[in-house]
mmCIF file of C-alpha atoms in Angstrom:
data_model
loop_
_atom_site.group_PDB
_atom_site.id
_atom_site.type_symbol
_atom_site.label_atom_id
_atom_site.label_comp_id
_atom_site.label_asym_id
_atom_site.label_seq_id
_atom_site.Cartn_x
_atom_site.Cartn_y
_atom_site.Cartn_z
ATOM 1 C CA LEU A 1 249.563 -67.529 175.352
ATOM 2 C CA ALA A 2 248.360 -65.754 172.223
ATOM 3 C CA LYS A 3 245.342 -67.979 172.132
ATOM 4 C CA ILE A 4 244.496 -67.031 175.813
ATOM 5 C CA HIS A 5 245.026 -63.341 175.054
ATOM 6 C CA TYR A 6 242.885 -63.482 171.861
ATOM 7 C CA SER A 7 240.075 -65.675 173.089
ATOM 8 C CA SER A 8 239.704 -63.699 176.350
ATOM 9 C CA SER A 9 239.677 -60.347 174.492
ATOM 10 C CA LYS A 10 236.521 -61.604 172.710
ATOM 11 C CA GLN A 11 234.765 -62.235 176.081
ATOM 12 C CA SER A 12 236.185 -59.305 178.069
ATOM 13 C CA PRO A 13 234.207 -57.152 180.433
ATOM 14 C CA ASN A 14 235.075 -54.158 178.439
ATOM 15 C CA LYS A 15 237.000 -52.689 181.271
ATOM 16 C CA PHE A 16 240.448 -53.265 182.873
ATOM 17 C CA GLY A 17 241.418 -54.489 186.422
ATOM 18 C CA TRP A 18 240.243 -57.314 188.746
ATOM 19 C CA ASP A 19 237.663 -57.966 191.457
ATOM 20 C CA ARG A 20 240.153 -58.640 194.295
ATOM 21 C CA ASN A 21 243.191 -57.560 195.710
ATOM 22 C CA GLY A 22 246.178 -59.830 194.990
ATOM 23 C CA PHE A 23 249.927 -60.255 194.869
ATOM 24 C CA ILE A 24 252.791 -59.762 192.296
ATOM 25 C CA GLY A 25 255.312 -62.028 193.929
ATOM 26 C CA LEU A 26 255.277 -60.882 197.493
ATOM 27 C CA GLY A 27 254.282 -57.344 196.656
ATOM 28 C CA PRO A 28 250.652 -56.076 196.826
ATOM 29 C CA GLN A 29 248.534 -55.870 193.743
ATOM 30 C CA PRO A 30 245.622 -53.708 194.408
ATOM 31 C CA ASN A 31 242.654 -54.142 192.080
ATOM 32 C CA GLY A 32 239.533 -52.334 191.084
ATOM 33 C CA TRP A 33 238.131 -51.382 187.658
ATOM 34 C CA GLU A 34 238.671 -48.686 185.044
ATOM 35 C CA LYS A 35 237.174 -48.229 181.509
ATOM 36 C CA ASN A 36 240.290 -46.617 180.317
ATOM 37 C CA TRP A 37 243.548 -48.657 179.905
ATOM 38 C CA GLY A 38 245.982 -45.713 180.831
ATOM 39 C CA GLU A 39 244.049 -44.737 184.129
ATOM 40 C CA CYS A 40 243.868 -48.436 185.092
ATOM 41 C CA PHE A 41 247.603 -48.979 184.707
ATOM 42 C CA VAL A 42 248.631 -45.868 186.439
ATOM 43 C CA ARG A 43 246.155 -46.051 189.246
ATOM 44 C CA LEU A 44 246.351 -49.820 189.972
ATOM 45 C CA ARG A 45 249.892 -50.572 189.099
ATOM 46 C CA LEU A 46 252.238 -47.673 188.997
ATOM 47 C CA LYS A 47 250.959 -45.347 191.725
ATOM 48 C CA PRO A 48 250.831 -48.106 194.504
ATOM 49 C CA GLN A 49 254.310 -49.207 193.696
ATOM 50 C CA LEU A 50 255.600 -45.576 193.545
ATOM 51 C CA GLU A 51 254.102 -44.863 196.998
ATOM 52 C CA ILE A 52 256.053 -47.699 198.385
ATOM 53 C CA ALA A 53 259.080 -46.419 196.603
ATOM 54 C CA THR A 54 259.032 -43.147 198.593
ATOM 55 C CA SER A 55 260.393 -45.291 201.435
ATOM 56 C CA TRP A 56 263.687 -45.751 199.715
ATOM 57 C CA GLY A 57 263.954 -42.334 198.224
ATOM 58 C CA LEU A 58 262.129 -42.054 194.952
ATOM 59 C CA ASN A 59 260.726 -38.604 194.760
ATOM 60 C CA ILE A 60 257.258 -39.071 193.388
ATOM 61 C CA LYS A 61 256.562 -35.378 193.295
ATOM 62 C CA SER A 62 258.697 -35.122 190.247
ATOM 63 C CA ILE A 63 256.736 -37.952 188.786
ATOM 64 C CA GLU A 64 253.291 -36.403 188.262
ATOM 65 C CA GLU A 65 253.711 -34.866 184.832
ATOM 66 C CA PRO A 66 255.222 -37.959 183.293
ATOM 67 C CA ILE A 67 252.618 -40.185 184.960
ATOM 68 C CA CYS A 68 249.819 -38.026 183.199
ATOM 69 C CA SER A 69 251.723 -38.499 180.035
ATOM 70 C CA ILE A 70 251.996 -42.289 180.488
ATOM 71 C CA SER A 71 248.235 -42.449 181.184
ATOM 72 C CA LYS A 72 247.401 -40.415 178.043
ATOM 73 C CA MET A 73 249.849 -42.514 175.930
ATOM 74 C CA LEU A 74 248.161 -45.742 177.026
ATOM 75 C CA ASN A 75 244.631 -44.375 176.761
ATOM 76 C CA ASP A 76 245.555 -43.403 173.133
ATOM 77 C CA HIS A 77 246.842 -46.862 172.563
ATOM 78 C CA ASN A 78 243.458 -48.149 173.362
ATOM 79 C CA PRO A 79 243.977 -52.001 173.603
ATOM 80 C CA ALA A 80 241.338 -54.553 174.111
ATOM 81 C CA PRO A 81 241.152 -55.995 177.641
ATOM 82 C CA SER A 82 242.619 -59.513 177.703
ATOM 83 C CA ILE A 83 243.266 -61.870 180.563
ATOM 84 C CA VAL A 84 246.966 -61.693 181.333
ATOM 85 C CA HIS A 85 249.330 -63.755 183.321
ATOM 86 C CA GLY A 86 250.672 -60.531 184.961
ATOM 87 C CA ASP A 87 254.003 -62.140 186.080
ATOM 88 C CA LEU A 88 255.398 -63.725 183.120
ATOM 89 C CA TRP A 89 259.117 -64.169 183.186
ATOM 90 C CA SER A 90 261.135 -67.326 182.284
ATOM 91 C CA GLY A 91 260.940 -68.604 185.911
ATOM 92 C CA ASN A 92 257.070 -68.882 185.475
ATOM 93 C CA ALA A 93 257.126 -70.763 182.203
ATOM 94 C CA ALA A 94 258.278 -74.106 181.089
ATOM 95 C CA THR A 95 258.020 -76.692 178.251
ATOM 96 C CA LEU A 96 256.487 -80.060 178.946
ATOM 97 C CA ASN A 97 258.161 -83.270 177.619
ATOM 98 C CA ASP A 98 255.610 -83.274 174.706
ATOM 99 C CA GLY A 99 256.627 -79.657 173.610
ATOM 100 C CA ARG A 100 253.615 -77.861 174.948
ATOM 101 C CA GLY A 101 254.336 -74.665 176.929
ATOM 102 C CA VAL A 102 253.049 -74.249 180.340
ATOM 103 C CA ILE A 103 252.827 -71.102 182.493
ATOM 104 C CA PHE A 104 252.338 -70.829 186.365
ATOM 105 C CA ASP A 105 252.291 -68.630 189.378
ATOM 106 C CA PRO A 106 250.175 -65.854 187.712
ATOM 107 C CA ALA A 107 249.071 -62.443 188.968
ATOM 108 C CA THR A 108 246.049 -62.474 186.682
ATOM 109 C CA TRP A 109 243.978 -59.444 185.652
ATOM 110 C CA TRP A 110 242.383 -57.855 182.661
ATOM 111 C CA ALA A 111 244.907 -55.746 180.983
ATOM 112 C CA ASP A 112 246.661 -54.945 177.724
ATOM 113 C CA ARG A 113 248.206 -58.199 176.410
ATOM 114 C CA GLU A 114 251.415 -56.396 175.770
ATOM 115 C CA VAL A 115 252.119 -56.331 179.551
ATOM 116 C CA ASP A 116 252.888 -60.045 179.376
ATOM 117 C CA ILE A 117 254.997 -59.816 176.346
ATOM 118 C CA ALA A 118 256.805 -56.877 177.743
ATOM 119 C CA MET A 119 257.748 -58.795 180.905
ATOM 120 C CA THR A 120 259.006 -61.738 178.773
ATOM 121 C CA LYS A 121 261.766 -59.430 177.757
ATOM 122 C CA LEU A 122 262.653 -58.144 181.230
ATOM 123 C CA PHE A 123 264.768 -60.870 182.820
ATOM 124 C CA GLY A 124 266.590 -62.598 180.062
ATOM 125 C CA GLY A 125 263.706 -62.925 177.546
ATOM 126 C CA PHE A 126 262.048 -65.772 175.861
ATOM 127 C CA SER A 127 263.211 -67.554 172.644
ATOM 128 C CA ASP A 128 262.752 -66.190 169.191
ATOM 129 C CA ASP A 129 260.313 -69.139 168.490
ATOM 130 C CA PHE A 130 258.156 -67.847 171.353
ATOM 131 C CA TYR A 131 257.728 -64.395 169.799
ATOM 132 C CA LYS A 132 257.304 -65.861 166.272
ATOM 133 C CA GLY A 133 254.683 -68.298 167.529
ATOM 134 C CA TYR A 134 252.843 -65.610 169.347
ATOM 135 C CA ASN A 135 252.914 -63.235 166.302
ATOM 136 C CA ASP A 136 251.708 -66.005 164.062
ATOM 137 C CA ILE A 137 248.561 -66.266 165.997
ATOM 138 C CA TRP A 138 247.956 -62.680 167.072
ATOM 139 C CA PRO A 139 250.511 -60.120 165.838
ATOM 140 C CA LEU A 140 251.649 -57.305 168.082
ATOM 141 C CA SER A 141 251.261 -53.831 166.756
ATOM 142 C CA ARG A 142 254.336 -51.911 165.343
ATOM 143 C CA SER A 143 254.058 -49.486 168.273
ATOM 144 C CA PHE A 144 254.566 -52.185 170.952
ATOM 145 C CA LYS A 145 258.142 -51.323 171.487
ATOM 146 C CA ALA A 146 257.259 -47.870 172.660
ATOM 147 C CA ARG A 147 255.373 -49.219 175.601
ATOM 148 C CA ILE A 148 257.801 -52.059 176.806
ATOM 149 C CA ASP A 149 259.790 -49.773 179.196
ATOM 150 C CA ILE A 150 256.588 -48.388 180.686
ATOM 151 C CA TYR A 151 255.058 -51.748 181.289
ATOM 152 C CA ASN A 152 258.278 -53.118 182.758
ATOM 153 C CA PHE A 153 258.769 -50.103 184.968
ATOM 154 C CA TYR A 154 256.036 -51.517 187.150
ATOM 155 C CA HIS A 155 257.813 -54.749 187.501
ATOM 156 C CA LEU A 156 261.201 -52.973 188.345
ATOM 157 C CA LEU A 157 259.432 -50.845 190.959
ATOM 158 C CA ASN A 158 257.975 -53.961 192.529
ATOM 159 C CA HIS A 159 261.422 -55.532 192.693
ATOM 160 C CA ALA A 160 263.024 -52.537 194.057
ATOM 161 C CA ASN A 161 260.342 -52.388 196.680
ATOM 162 C CA LEU A 162 260.866 -56.035 197.618
ATOM 163 C CA PHE A 163 264.604 -56.596 197.148
ATOM 164 C CA GLY A 164 266.167 -53.197 197.030
ATOM 165 C CA GLY A 165 269.718 -53.013 195.770
ATOM 166 C CA TYR A 166 270.417 -52.673 192.007
ATOM 167 C CA TYR A 167 266.627 -52.633 191.312
ATOM 168 C CA LYS A 168 266.535 -49.080 192.976
ATOM 169 C CA ASN A 169 269.076 -47.662 190.667
ATOM 170 C CA GLN A 170 267.480 -49.388 187.772
ATOM 171 C CA CYS A 171 264.098 -47.836 188.576
ATOM 172 C CA LYS A 172 265.648 -44.357 188.774
ATOM 173 C CA SER A 173 267.426 -44.803 185.541
ATOM 174 C CA VAL A 174 264.287 -46.128 183.703
ATOM 175 C CA PHE A 175 262.205 -43.250 185.178
ATOM 176 C CA ASN A 176 264.625 -40.652 183.984
ATOM 177 C CA GLU A 177 264.540 -42.137 180.471
ATOM 178 C CA LEU A 178 260.789 -42.203 180.598
ATOM 179 C CA LYS A 179 260.595 -38.721 181.957
ATOM 180 C CA SER A 180 262.842 -37.356 179.095
ATOM 181 C CA SER A 181 261.027 -39.271 176.386
ATOM 182 C CA LEU A 182 257.489 -38.303 177.575
ATOM 183 C CA THR A 183 257.913 -34.553 178.372
#
C-alpha cells in the first residue's frame, strides 16, 4: 500500500478527485476535481453524505462553521495527491498463502494517502506489522492522528446513511467532538 501511495504521488495529476462518479459500498461517491485537498474532501465526500444524513435528523445548518474549519485544516496540511483504495477496512484486505498482501473492492480516487490509513483504524484496525511496514516505506507525519476522526467521519456518515442504527449516534457523537475541537 505504501508503495502504491508513494509511486502514484510521483505521477499525480496535481489535483484531487476522480473523473467518474462511483460508489463507496452501496453509497454514492460523487466525483470531480479540486486543486485544494480541503475543498475536495469537503465538497466531494463530506457534503454529499451530510445532505443524505438530513433524512435521519442530522442538522447540517449547525455544521457550516466546523466544515469550513475542516476544509482549512486539510488545506493547511497540503498533502500530495496519491491513488488511494478509498474503502480500506479489514474486510477488503487479505494475505495470500505466500505472505503477500492483497486489497480488493476499492473506491479509488486521488486523495491524501492518510484516508486509507485512517480507515484501517475504523473497524478493528490492522496489525502493528502493517503500520510498521507502511512507515518503513513512507512514514506518516506526526500530525496524522489529528486527521483520523475527520477522515473516518466520512465513512461513519456513509454507514449511517446506508445502515442507520448505531452509526447515526456514532456520527452525532463524532461530529460533536469535531465541532468542539475545531471551533
